[in-house]
Amino acid sequence: MLTRLSSAGSVGSAIAHCTTVKLRLLSALWLVLSVGPLRSATLEQLSLDEMAVKSTAIVRGKVTGAYAAFSGRMIYTHYTVQVSERFKGAGESTVDVAAPGGVANGLRQTFEGAPVFHTGEEYVFFLWRGETGPTQVVGLTQGLFAIDPGGSRDPAVTRAASRETMLAAGTGRPVKDQTLVMPLSQLRGRIAAALAAGSGAK
């Protein structure tokens, strides 16, 4: 959805003009960028092992800032992530993670199912980047695990169930996504095991 904001930049009664653009197919793109060409407008459910192998990078980090900008006709919100632990990929200390949607040049663009991050909060990001385009979370919110802020040495990580329509890989049957909760140490171990198994299969 694309919304033109008023000159004052407010929403609600100050909206001067609103134009709706149907972009459901683009929402699905954020999943299938990690698994191949766009095949449908629904999401393919990915296992944790599949996400680990298909990701170009997996990091633990804190969101320290955000800005939105146009890329062609799409608005992306870019989040700066300060990396504290890297499970896969090159060793940069920060990474720019983009999500579709945001406010730029007086326009607001929204996408169903797009991940939203909060400044100051910490996550584990399963990331994908092609030869061109921004770095994105794999599978919309499937590749995003929020870290419990309680200060534990082994905090819980939570991947909330997606509300988008999902299909099981292979069968194409509709499935209901499930919330995943585990200690960070368990997630770390599962990522390492998946990457080791993936390397051995090549």
mmCIF file of N, CA, C and O in Angstrom, residues 4-5 68-70 75 103-108:
data_model
loop_
_atom_site.group_PDB
_atom_site.id
_atom_site.type_symbol
_atom_site.label_atom_id
_atom_site.label_comp_id
_atom_site.label_asym_id
_atom_site.label_seq_id
_atom_site.Cartn_x
_atom_site.Cartn_y
_atom_site.Cartn_z
ATOM 1 N N ARG A 4 0.234 8.795 0.268
ATOM 2 C CA ARG A 4 0.890 10.106 0.213
ATOM 3 C C ARG A 4 0.522 10.874 1.464
ATOM 4 O O ARG A 4 -0.648 11.111 1.742
ATOM 5 N N LEU A 5 1.532 11.298 2.231
ATOM 6 C CA LEU A 5 1.295 12.037 3.461
ATOM 7 C C LEU A 5 1.089 13.504 3.145
ATOM 8 O O LEU A 5 1.507 14.011 2.111
ATOM 9 N N ALA A 68 14.725 5.359 5.835
ATOM 10 C CA ALA A 68 13.981 4.822 4.693
ATOM 11 C C ALA A 68 14.360 5.581 3.434
ATOM 12 O O ALA A 68 14.645 6.782 3.473
ATOM 13 N N ALA A 69 14.369 4.873 2.301
ATOM 14 C CA ALA A 69 14.714 5.494 1.026
ATOM 15 C C ALA A 69 14.087 4.705 -0.110
ATOM 16 O O ALA A 69 13.820 3.510 0.020
ATOM 17 N N PHE A 70 13.858 5.382 -1.222
ATOM 18 C CA PHE A 70 13.350 4.722 -2.416
ATOM 19 C C PHE A 70 14.465 3.955 -3.113
ATOM 20 O O PHE A 70 15.616 4.390 -3.164
ATOM 21 N N ILE A 75 9.943 1.533 -1.543
ATOM 22 C CA ILE A 75 10.590 2.098 -0.367
ATOM 23 C C ILE A 75 11.118 0.955 0.483
ATOM 24 O O ILE A 75 10.410 -0.031 0.726
ATOM 25 N N VAL A 103 8.603 5.169 5.176
ATOM 26 C CA VAL A 103 8.184 6.513 4.791
ATOM 27 C C VAL A 103 9.371 7.242 4.190
ATOM 28 O O VAL A 103 10.424 7.351 4.819
ATOM 29 N N ALA A 104 9.219 7.716 2.948
ATOM 30 C CA ALA A 104 10.277 8.465 2.273
ATOM 31 C C ALA A 104 9.640 9.462 1.313
ATOM 32 O O ALA A 104 8.648 9.152 0.651
ATOM 33 N N ASN A 105 10.193 10.659 1.271
ATOM 34 C CA ASN A 105 9.722 11.714 0.357
ATOM 35 C C ASN A 105 8.218 11.962 0.482
ATOM 36 O O ASN A 105 7.519 12.182 -0.503
ATOM 37 N N GLY A 106 7.730 11.917 1.708
ATOM 38 C CA GLY A 106 6.322 12.202 1.953
ATOM 39 C C GLY A 106 5.369 11.081 1.599
ATOM 40 O O GLY A 106 4.157 11.272 1.599
ATOM 41 N N LEU A 107 5.895 9.911 1.276
ATOM 42 C CA LEU A 107 5.059 8.762 0.929
ATOM 43 C C LEU A 107 5.299 7.626 1.918
ATOM 44 O O LEU A 107 6.428 7.375 2.346
ATOM 45 N N ARG A 108 4.215 6.920 2.246
ATOM 46 C CA ARG A 108 4.305 5.741 3.101
ATOM 47 C C ARG A 108 3.937 4.514 2.278
ATOM 48 O O ARG A 108 2.893 4.487 1.621
#
